[in-house]
Amino acid sequence: MARKFFVGGNFKSNGTTTQIKSIIEGLNQASLNPNVEVIISPPAIYLPLAKEIASNGVQVAAQNVYDKGNGAYTGEISAAQLKDVGVNWVIIGHSERRALLGESDKFVASKTKAALAGGLSVILCIGESLEEREAGTTIDVVTRQLKAVADEVSDWSNIVIAYEPVWAIGTGKVATTEQAQEVHAAIRKWLRETVSDKAAEETRILYGGSVTDKNSKELATQPDVDGFLVGGASLKPAFVDIINSAA
Ligand code: PGA
């Protein structure tokens, strides 16, 4: 089965009502490659707005979800609440949450399990820090992060993996195509050995970290790069070029 190219736009904590409307209207009017699955992820408070106005096949993802149902969890949003407003996707395990908010592999795995059980599809972010890369432990780190999820989840059909080296996020320092392909191939091998042949064949593995319209075309040529998770550039008109860079 061919893996449909997937491009996600992670707006992070950026945007106002006016700005988010304008980004989405730009996407609505753009000519987007129909063979690419496009997902945008505005801050939670703008999810209903995004759902209401996005057209042109553009889907919407939350940037986080809690691992419990509705209840006394101040400030959290449940999978059921995301579904209630028509959101079908969630980003989990972004390095900004792992690093700044101390989210552990175990918590990320627990949230992934809860999201899937609640009927959401998950963009699961993994990636090594600069120190870990320099110590030669990149593959150990990403497979450790994946293993925590595999301990909780057996069906990977609603998971998209985003490999995002922490040193490349928001730094302008993109991984080389060789670096990306090497890690993506290792992730696919891990899927084959740990989950199933089917998961290895069908799971989309995205690259994220300083993706722009300047580097996306070349990255997209790599056999194990099935798309991108884009931060900064997803707020700009050039996001359309990144979407259309599918090989
Ligand atoms: P960036 O962010 O494209 O701004 O580097 C990517 C991400 O954090 O998903």
XYZ file of N, CA and C and ligand atoms in Angstrom:
750
model
N 0.841 -1.195 0.000
C 0.000 0.000 0.000
C 0.881 1.252 0.000
N 0.590 2.161 -0.915
C 1.387 3.395 -0.959
C 1.034 4.257 0.248
N 2.042 4.899 0.790
C 1.798 5.788 1.928
C 1.484 7.184 1.395
N 0.290 7.681 1.745
C -0.100 9.021 1.268
C 0.766 10.073 1.955
N 1.362 10.933 1.163
C 2.210 12.000 1.691
C 1.390 12.860 2.651
N 2.019 13.268 3.720
C 1.297 13.921 4.820
C 2.063 15.177 5.228
N 1.401 16.314 5.240
C 2.068 17.537 5.704
C 1.235 18.186 6.798
N 1.843 18.319 7.962
C 1.181 18.952 9.091
C 1.771 20.325 9.348
N 0.914 21.251 9.725
C 1.373 22.592 10.106
C 1.102 22.797 11.578
N 2.169 22.890 12.356
C 2.053 23.083 13.799
C 2.230 24.574 14.093
N 1.100 25.232 14.366
C 1.166 26.682 14.591
C 1.772 27.010 15.955
N 1.904 26.008 16.815
C 2.395 26.219 18.189
C 1.520 27.288 18.869
N 2.096 28.114 19.745
C 1.266 29.108 20.422
C 1.323 30.435 19.657
N 1.035 30.362 18.359
C 1.076 31.544 17.504
C -0.297 31.833 16.924
N -0.536 33.109 16.661
C -1.716 33.503 15.905
C -2.783 34.183 16.745
N -3.561 34.999 16.047
C -4.742 35.643 16.597
C -5.903 35.187 15.710
N -7.110 35.522 16.077
C -8.258 35.167 15.243
C -8.029 35.641 13.810
N -7.617 36.891 13.676
C -7.421 37.467 12.341
C -6.340 36.718 11.574
N -5.224 36.455 12.239
C -4.118 35.792 11.549
C -4.475 34.357 11.158
N -5.138 33.657 12.055
C -5.470 32.261 11.760
C -6.490 32.191 10.626
N -7.451 33.104 10.647
C -8.412 33.160 9.527
C -7.678 33.388 8.214
N -6.721 34.290 8.240
C -6.033 34.637 7.001
C -5.162 33.476 6.492
N -4.510 32.753 7.403
C -3.711 31.584 6.982
C -4.636 30.537 6.351
N -5.767 30.291 7.013
C -6.667 29.241 6.520
C -7.312 29.668 5.201
N -7.675 30.934 5.092
C -8.250 31.390 3.815
C -7.243 31.235 2.683
N -5.976 31.473 2.995
C -4.914 31.268 2.006
C -4.865 29.817 1.548
N -4.972 28.890 2.497
C -4.947 27.458 2.146
C -6.199 27.068 1.367
N -7.347 27.648 1.764
C -8.603 27.326 1.075
C -8.531 27.693 -0.406
N -7.815 28.784 -0.685
C -7.764 29.275 -2.069
C -6.611 28.694 -2.874
N -5.694 28.027 -2.176
C -4.487 27.537 -2.866
C -4.790 26.297 -3.682
N -3.935 26.040 -4.648
C -4.082 24.790 -5.367
C -3.160 23.772 -4.703
N -3.780 22.853 -3.964
C -3.036 21.879 -3.155
C -3.031 20.528 -3.862
N -1.877 19.887 -3.863
C -1.762 18.539 -4.437
C -2.776 17.601 -3.762
N -3.724 17.042 -4.530
C -4.764 16.209 -3.917
C -4.219 14.897 -3.350
N -2.977 14.572 -3.693
C -2.382 13.341 -3.161
C -1.668 13.559 -1.839
N -1.876 14.730 -1.239
C -1.233 15.035 0.040
C -2.312 15.242 1.098
N -2.117 14.595 2.246
C -3.013 14.810 3.379
C -2.482 16.027 4.141
N -3.339 17.028 4.337
C -2.898 18.280 4.960
C -3.643 18.496 6.274
N -2.873 18.764 7.315
C -3.460 18.961 8.641
C -2.868 20.227 9.240
N -3.702 21.097 9.765
C -3.162 22.260 10.473
C -3.517 22.160 11.952
N -2.615 22.677 12.777
C -2.806 22.555 14.220
C -2.645 23.906 14.902
N -3.756 24.645 14.994
C -3.718 25.940 15.686
C -3.815 25.714 17.201
N -3.564 26.746 17.991
C -3.780 26.630 19.430
C -5.223 26.177 19.715
N -5.407 25.452 20.813
C -6.692 24.796 21.099
C -7.885 25.737 21.014
N -7.698 26.965 21.474
C -8.828 27.891 21.520
C -9.361 28.225 20.127
N -8.524 28.025 19.088
C -8.941 28.324 17.712
C -9.370 27.084 16.932
N -9.408 25.922 17.593
C -9.770 24.699 16.856
C -11.172 24.774 16.238
N -12.201 25.191 16.989
C -13.537 25.253 16.362
C -13.577 26.228 15.186
N -12.901 27.351 15.314
C -12.838 28.314 14.216
C -12.184 27.658 12.992
N -11.072 26.988 13.235
C -10.348 26.351 12.127
C -11.219 25.294 11.460
N -11.896 24.488 12.285
C -12.797 23.451 11.754
C -13.878 24.079 10.872
N -14.400 25.201 11.338
C -15.512 25.836 10.643
C -15.098 26.393 9.284
N -13.911 26.979 9.218
C -13.583 27.668 7.963
C -12.672 26.885 7.028
N -11.964 25.859 7.527
C -11.027 25.149 6.639
C -11.792 24.340 5.599
N -11.385 24.451 4.345
C -11.968 23.636 3.275
C -10.809 23.060 2.469
N -11.053 22.690 1.221
C -9.955 22.255 0.365
C -9.278 20.989 0.920
N -10.021 20.216 1.722
C -9.471 18.968 2.260
C -8.566 19.135 3.463
N -8.424 20.357 3.946
C -7.515 20.606 5.075
C -8.181 20.160 6.386
N -7.486 19.293 7.117
C -7.999 18.807 8.400
C -7.331 19.559 9.546
N -7.841 19.309 10.744
C -7.412 20.082 11.907
C -6.950 19.145 13.017
N -5.854 19.513 13.677
C -5.322 18.713 14.790
C -5.139 19.582 16.020
N -5.358 18.975 17.183
C -5.002 19.639 18.440
C -3.502 19.451 18.677
N -2.947 20.287 19.531
C -1.511 20.200 19.828
C -1.230 19.361 21.070
N -2.302 18.922 21.720
C -2.138 18.161 22.957
C -3.489 17.571 23.341
N -3.458 16.569 24.191
C -4.679 15.999 24.757
C -4.286 15.409 26.113
N -5.269 15.277 27.006
C -4.960 14.668 28.312
C -5.245 13.173 28.248
N -4.642 12.430 29.158
C -4.820 10.969 29.097
C -5.974 10.467 29.959
N -6.778 11.406 30.468
C -7.977 11.015 31.233
C -9.216 11.503 30.484
N -10.363 10.999 30.897
C -11.614 11.487 30.323
C -11.988 12.834 30.931
N -13.230 13.262 30.710
C -13.677 14.522 31.311
C -13.657 14.398 32.832
N -13.381 15.480 33.510
C -13.376 15.414 34.971
C -12.631 16.563 35.587
N -12.177 16.368 36.806
C -11.543 17.441 37.574
C -10.061 17.542 37.218
N -9.788 18.031 35.998
C -8.407 18.166 35.511
C -8.255 19.570 34.936
N -8.091 20.526 35.802
C -8.100 21.935 35.403
C -7.099 22.223 34.281
N -7.597 22.835 33.251
C -6.721 23.258 32.157
C -6.515 22.217 31.079
N -6.992 21.004 31.299
C -6.761 19.937 30.322
C -7.956 19.783 29.372
N -7.702 19.124 28.245
C -8.747 18.856 27.249
C -8.733 17.363 26.954
N -9.895 16.743 26.991
C -9.965 15.293 26.788
C -10.129 14.956 25.307
N -9.843 13.709 24.990
C -10.064 13.218 23.618
C -11.539 13.363 23.251
N -12.417 13.083 24.215
C -13.864 13.170 23.944
C -14.264 14.597 23.577
N -13.638 15.575 24.239
C -13.968 16.977 23.924
C -13.451 17.370 22.544
N -12.279 16.866 22.183
C -11.780 17.153 20.829
C -12.736 16.561 19.801
N -13.136 15.309 20.015
C -14.084 14.679 19.081
C -15.394 15.463 19.022
N -15.806 15.960 20.192
C -17.076 16.692 20.280
C -17.081 17.924 19.378
N -15.924 18.561 19.200
C -15.889 19.729 18.307
C -15.371 19.345 16.923
N -15.352 18.044 16.641
C -15.048 17.599 15.282
C -13.563 17.502 14.956
N -12.731 17.520 15.991
C -11.287 17.379 15.756
C -10.934 15.893 15.804
N -10.246 15.433 14.767
C -9.950 13.999 14.667
C -8.467 13.666 14.802
N -7.647 14.678 14.966
C -6.196 14.468 15.044
C -5.616 15.196 16.247
N -4.512 14.657 16.759
C -3.796 15.349 17.832
C -2.290 15.097 17.700
N -1.523 16.125 17.968
C -0.060 16.007 18.050
C 0.269 15.613 19.490
N 1.087 14.594 19.659
C 1.475 14.178 21.017
C 2.996 14.016 21.069
N 3.581 14.443 22.188
C 5.010 14.204 22.418
C 5.934 15.206 21.765
N 5.405 16.368 21.404
C 6.296 17.367 20.797
C 7.436 17.682 21.763
N 8.623 17.876 21.219
C 9.810 18.068 22.079
C 9.691 19.312 22.954
N 8.909 20.303 22.490
C 8.745 21.489 23.335
C 7.995 21.122 24.616
N 7.081 20.168 24.527
C 6.383 19.715 25.730
C 7.251 18.744 26.531
N 7.960 17.883 25.818
C 8.847 16.955 26.551
C 9.900 17.744 27.320
N 10.520 18.730 26.663
C 11.640 19.442 27.279
C 11.165 20.508 28.265
N 10.233 21.356 27.839
C 9.855 22.489 28.694
C 8.924 22.071 29.820
N 8.065 21.107 29.549
C 7.054 20.738 30.545
C 7.327 19.384 31.170
N 8.456 18.789 30.817
C 8.875 17.548 31.459
C 8.010 16.342 31.139
N 7.390 16.322 29.965
C 6.572 15.152 29.628
C 7.466 13.938 29.388
N 7.206 12.882 30.134
C 8.033 11.678 30.047
C 7.560 10.789 28.896
N 8.414 9.838 28.512
C 8.031 8.844 27.501
C 6.742 8.140 27.921
N 6.648 7.861 29.212
C 5.496 7.114 29.732
C 4.199 7.926 29.613
N 4.290 9.222 29.915
C 3.115 10.101 29.821
C 2.700 10.250 28.355
N 3.683 10.407 27.497
C 3.399 10.516 26.061
C 2.694 9.241 25.585
N 3.175 8.098 26.049
C 2.573 6.821 25.656
C 1.145 6.716 26.185
N 0.953 7.169 27.421
C -0.371 7.092 28.030
C -1.366 8.001 27.284
N -0.892 9.180 26.882
C -1.759 10.080 26.124
C -2.061 9.512 24.730
N -1.077 8.867 24.146
C -1.296 8.261 22.824
C -2.362 7.168 22.928
N -2.245 6.366 23.962
C -3.227 5.293 24.170
C -4.637 5.873 24.358
N -4.736 6.918 25.187
C -6.049 7.528 25.463
C -6.621 8.181 24.197
N -5.760 8.828 23.432
C -6.229 9.491 22.205
C -6.768 8.463 21.222
N -6.039 7.384 21.025
C -6.478 6.344 20.082
C -7.777 5.713 20.568
N -7.840 5.444 21.867
C -9.052 4.833 22.426
C -10.249 5.767 22.255
N -9.983 7.079 22.256
C -11.049 8.067 22.086
C -11.371 8.350 20.632
N -10.739 7.625 19.725
C -11.078 7.762 18.314
C -10.286 8.820 17.564
N -9.221 9.320 18.184
C -8.375 10.303 17.496
C -7.236 9.590 16.765
N -6.744 10.215 15.715
C -5.492 9.793 15.100
C -4.387 10.654 15.687
N -3.195 10.094 15.761
C -2.111 10.732 16.513
C -0.899 11.003 15.631
N -0.370 12.219 15.756
C 0.945 12.546 15.191
C 1.912 12.458 16.373
N 2.670 11.396 16.411
C 3.546 11.105 17.550
C 4.953 11.631 17.268
N 5.371 12.611 18.075
C 6.679 13.244 17.832
C 7.774 12.595 18.667
N 8.886 12.366 18.016
C 10.066 11.807 18.678
C 11.293 12.543 18.132
N 12.408 12.422 18.818
C 13.621 13.052 18.296
C 14.660 13.231 19.372
N 15.912 13.306 18.939
C 17.042 13.393 19.865
C 17.518 14.827 20.030
N 18.142 15.085 21.167
C 18.766 16.397 21.390
C 20.127 16.432 20.692
N 20.728 17.601 20.680
C 22.059 17.732 20.068
C 23.079 16.869 20.814
N 23.023 16.889 22.145
C 23.973 16.093 22.940
C 23.821 14.613 22.604
N 22.563 14.184 22.467
C 22.331 12.764 22.169
C 22.853 12.411 20.779
N 22.657 13.318 19.814
C 23.194 13.047 18.471
C 24.712 12.986 18.519
N 25.318 13.944 19.209
C 26.786 13.969 19.248
C 27.344 12.761 19.986
N 26.561 12.221 20.918
C 27.008 11.023 21.636
C 26.734 9.751 20.825
N 26.148 9.911 19.640
C 25.890 8.745 18.780
C 24.715 7.899 19.229
N 23.799 8.495 20.016
C 22.696 7.697 20.575
C 21.332 7.987 19.929
N 21.348 8.638 18.770
C 20.083 9.027 18.124
C 19.095 7.866 17.996
N 19.552 6.761 17.446
C 18.627 5.640 17.200
C 18.140 5.040 18.521
N 19.042 4.991 19.511
C 18.625 4.492 20.837
C 17.520 5.372 21.414
N 17.692 6.685 21.275
C 16.720 7.616 21.855
C 15.363 7.465 21.160
N 15.350 7.493 19.831
C 14.047 7.445 19.155
C 13.377 6.085 19.351
N 14.153 5.014 19.396
C 13.502 3.713 19.603
C 13.038 3.562 21.057
N 13.738 4.198 21.982
C 13.257 4.192 23.385
C 11.916 4.926 23.475
N 11.820 6.083 22.781
C 10.575 6.853 22.794
C 9.435 6.053 22.145
N 9.753 5.342 21.063
C 8.736 4.524 20.380
C 8.332 3.314 21.220
N 9.333 2.696 21.873
C 9.076 1.498 22.671
C 8.074 1.797 23.787
N 8.187 2.995 24.382
C 7.246 3.362 25.447
C 5.810 3.319 24.908
N 5.631 3.758 23.673
C 4.288 3.723 23.064
C 3.900 2.285 22.725
N 4.847 1.528 22.187
C 4.542 0.135 21.816
C 4.154 -0.695 23.044
N 4.629 -0.298 24.218
C 4.242 -1.003 25.446
C 2.762 -0.792 25.770
N 2.184 0.289 25.241
C 0.786 0.629 25.558
C -0.172 0.386 24.394
N 0.375 0.380 23.185
C -0.465 0.410 21.988
C -0.022 -0.691 21.037
N -0.960 -1.503 20.545
C -0.545 -2.532 19.584
C -0.945 -2.175 18.152
N -2.026 -1.395 18.005
C -2.483 -1.037 16.661
C -1.929 0.343 16.285
N -1.032 0.361 15.308
C -0.370 1.608 14.907
C -1.031 2.226 13.677
N -2.206 1.708 13.277
C -2.774 2.168 12.005
C -3.271 3.614 12.061
N -3.501 4.153 13.259
C -3.925 5.561 13.350
C -2.835 6.452 13.941
N -1.594 6.016 13.760
C -0.462 6.822 14.225
C 0.398 7.230 13.031
N 0.761 8.494 13.012
C 1.777 9.007 12.085
C 2.950 9.405 12.970
N 4.151 8.969 12.604
C 5.328 9.296 13.423
C 6.003 10.543 12.842
N 6.334 11.496 13.707
C 7.097 12.673 13.246
C 8.475 12.625 13.894
N 9.484 12.384 13.072
C 10.859 12.433 13.574
C 11.331 13.879 13.516
N 11.559 14.461 14.691
C 11.952 15.862 14.756
C 13.179 16.005 15.646
N 14.370 16.028 15.035
C 15.563 16.236 15.864
C 15.451 17.575 16.587
N 15.638 17.555 17.898
C 15.389 18.753 18.708
C 16.284 19.910 18.254
N 17.494 19.576 17.821
C 18.460 20.608 17.396
C 18.059 21.271 16.082
N 17.097 20.698 15.406
C 16.667 21.265 14.119
C 15.381 22.077 14.252
N 14.725 21.986 15.405
C 13.423 22.648 15.549
C 13.598 24.138 15.837
N 13.096 24.940 14.919
C 13.101 26.394 15.116
C 14.481 27.020 15.064
N 15.473 26.263 14.613
C 16.856 26.755 14.636
C 17.351 27.171 13.262
N 16.626 26.794 12.212
C 17.112 27.047 10.861
C 18.142 26.015 10.433
N 18.439 25.065 11.338
C 19.447 24.030 11.066
C 18.726 22.733 10.706
N 18.431 22.559 9.436
C 17.665 21.386 9.014
C 18.590 20.168 8.955
N 18.045 18.988 9.244
C 18.840 17.766 9.052
C 19.139 17.614 7.567
N 20.268 17.014 7.234
C 20.537 16.746 5.821
C 19.587 15.626 5.367
N 19.420 15.509 4.070
C 18.548 14.440 3.569
C 19.075 13.086 4.026
N 20.407 12.942 4.084
C 20.999 11.661 4.505
C 20.694 11.388 5.976
N 20.833 12.432 6.812
C 20.544 12.250 8.244
C 19.084 11.867 8.445
N 18.187 12.553 7.730
C 16.760 12.250 7.881
C 16.484 10.826 7.405
N 16.931 10.497 6.215
C 16.657 9.165 5.662
C 17.205 8.068 6.576
N 18.398 8.276 7.132
C 19.011 7.246 7.986
C 18.117 6.951 9.200
N 17.633 8.006 9.836
C 16.807 7.790 11.032
C 15.437 7.236 10.637
N 14.871 7.754 9.552
C 13.559 7.248 9.114
C 13.641 5.753 8.786
N 14.727 5.340 8.130
C 14.883 3.914 7.792
C 15.016 3.089 9.066
N 15.710 3.638 10.061
C 15.864 2.914 11.336
C 14.525 2.789 12.048
N 13.702 3.839 11.953
C 12.374 3.790 12.579
C 11.523 2.721 11.880
N 11.607 2.685 10.553
C 10.816 1.686 9.818
C 11.280 0.264 10.162
N 12.580 0.108 10.294
C 13.122 -1.211 10.677
C 12.600 -1.587 12.070
N 12.597 -0.610 12.967
C 12.089 -0.854 14.322
C 10.613 -1.264 14.258
N 9.838 -0.577 13.428
C 8.413 -0.928 13.294
C 8.276 -2.372 12.816
N 9.105 -2.751 11.838
C 9.032 -4.110 11.285
C 9.347 -5.145 12.360
N 10.389 -4.859 13.144
C 10.839 -5.832 14.139
C 9.969 -5.853 15.386
N 9.379 -4.697 15.735
C 8.687 -4.593 17.021
C 7.171 -4.655 16.876
N 6.651 -4.065 15.800
C 5.195 -4.015 15.653
C 4.761 -5.040 14.599
N 4.939 -4.755 13.351
C 4.540 -5.707 12.305
C 5.057 -5.239 10.948
N 5.066 -6.139 9.989
C 5.417 -5.769 8.606
C 4.434 -4.717 8.102
N 3.158 -4.922 8.446
C 2.112 -4.004 7.989
C 2.387 -2.582 8.514
N 2.706 -2.498 9.801
C 2.988 -1.176 10.381
C 4.204 -0.545 9.699
N 5.209 -1.368 9.401
C 6.410 -0.840 8.749
C 6.076 -0.324 7.348
N 5.218 -1.054 6.638
C 4.858 -0.656 5.265
C 3.960 0.577 5.248
N 3.027 0.645 6.221
C 1.947 1.634 6.100
C 2.108 2.890 6.942
N 2.946 2.853 7.971
C 3.038 4.016 8.854
C 3.810 5.143 8.175
N 3.171 6.322 8.130
C 3.866 7.494 7.590
C 4.873 7.995 8.612
N 6.094 8.270 8.150
C 7.137 8.839 9.009
C 7.481 10.214 8.441
N 7.127 11.252 9.223
C 7.346 12.635 8.792
C 8.678 13.123 9.314
N 9.264 14.058 8.600
C 10.429 14.765 9.133
C 9.964 16.144 9.596
N 10.488 16.601 10.726
C 10.204 17.958 11.188
C 11.451 18.603 11.748
N 11.548 19.906 11.584
C 12.704 20.650 12.082
C 13.247 21.537 10.990
N 12.832 22.823 11.024
C 13.308 23.822 10.062
C 13.024 23.446 8.607
N 11.875 22.787 8.384
C 11.463 22.528 7.002
C 10.987 23.846 6.386
N 11.452 24.108 5.170
C 11.017 25.298 4.420
C 10.732 24.871 2.982
N 10.227 25.834 2.209
C 10.008 25.555 0.786
C 11.351 25.380 0.061
N 12.450 25.758 0.702
C 13.773 25.625 0.067
C 14.341 24.207 0.220
N 14.024 23.537 1.318
C 14.623 22.211 1.537
C 13.633 21.056 1.414
N 12.334 21.361 1.306
C 11.346 20.283 1.374
C 11.387 19.357 0.156
N 11.676 19.905 -1.011
C 11.656 19.086 -2.232
C 12.688 17.966 -2.149
N 13.886 18.333 -1.706
C 14.951 17.337 -1.660
C 14.673 16.296 -0.562
N 14.228 16.766 0.596
C 13.894 15.822 1.674
C 12.812 14.842 1.209
N 11.868 15.356 0.423
C 10.734 14.525 -0.014
C 11.148 13.415 -0.978
N 12.335 13.520 -1.539
C 12.777 12.460 -2.471
C 13.205 11.203 -1.732
N 13.421 11.300 -0.427
C 13.949 10.148 0.318
C 12.874 9.074 0.474
N 13.246 7.806 0.291
C 12.237 6.747 0.266
C 11.447 6.593 1.564
N 12.060 6.956 2.696
C 11.348 6.775 3.963
C 10.820 8.079 4.550
N 10.904 9.160 3.783
C 10.328 10.439 4.231
C 8.937 10.555 3.598
N 7.910 10.438 4.433
C 6.529 10.394 3.940
C 5.789 11.697 4.178
N 6.539 12.759 4.464
C 5.899 14.038 4.680
C 6.645 14.838 5.719
N 5.969 15.897 6.182
C 6.637 16.840 7.086
C 5.704 17.298 8.197
N 6.326 17.634 9.326
C 5.627 18.425 10.338
C 6.359 19.770 10.371
N 5.623 20.803 10.046
C 6.216 22.117 9.804
C 5.774 23.080 10.892
N 6.722 23.793 11.487
C 6.379 24.786 12.500
C 6.305 26.168 11.869
N 7.367 26.918 12.018
C 7.414 28.315 11.573
C 6.895 28.553 10.162
N 7.317 27.700 9.228
C 6.943 27.931 7.827
C 5.468 27.629 7.557
N 4.789 26.984 8.498
C 3.365 26.695 8.262
C 2.510 27.948 8.449
N 3.116 28.988 9.000
C 2.382 30.245 9.204
C 2.496 31.147 7.985
N 3.285 30.706 7.004
C 3.595 31.576 5.855
C 3.003 31.016 4.562
N 2.843 31.867 3.552
C 2.309 31.378 2.272
C 3.132 30.227 1.678
N 4.436 30.179 2.000
C 5.303 29.123 1.452
C 4.894 27.728 1.934
N 4.005 27.647 2.920
C 3.512 26.337 3.372
C 2.899 25.570 2.202
N 2.260 26.310 1.308
C 1.640 25.681 0.130
C 2.707 24.978 -0.723
N 3.862 25.611 -0.875
C 4.935 24.987 -1.658
C 5.463 23.737 -0.961
N 5.506 23.777 0.370
C 5.953 22.597 1.114
C 4.956 21.454 0.897
N 3.668 21.771 0.991
C 2.630 20.755 0.753
C 2.808 20.163 -0.651
N 3.073 21.014 -1.606
C 3.153 20.545 -2.992
C 4.526 19.990 -3.368
N 5.406 19.827 -2.381
C 6.734 19.272 -2.695
C 6.746 17.753 -2.668
N 5.584 17.135 -2.450
C 5.506 15.672 -2.430
C 6.145 15.103 -3.682
N 6.994 14.102 -3.481
C 7.717 13.532 -4.639
C 6.769 12.681 -5.487
P 10.018 24.376 12.878
O 9.201 23.482 13.928
O 9.534 23.967 11.509
O 9.699 25.786 13.208
O 11.471 24.026 13.066
C 8.880 22.153 13.649
C 8.086 21.567 14.788
O 8.353 21.916 15.944
O 7.159 20.763 14.563
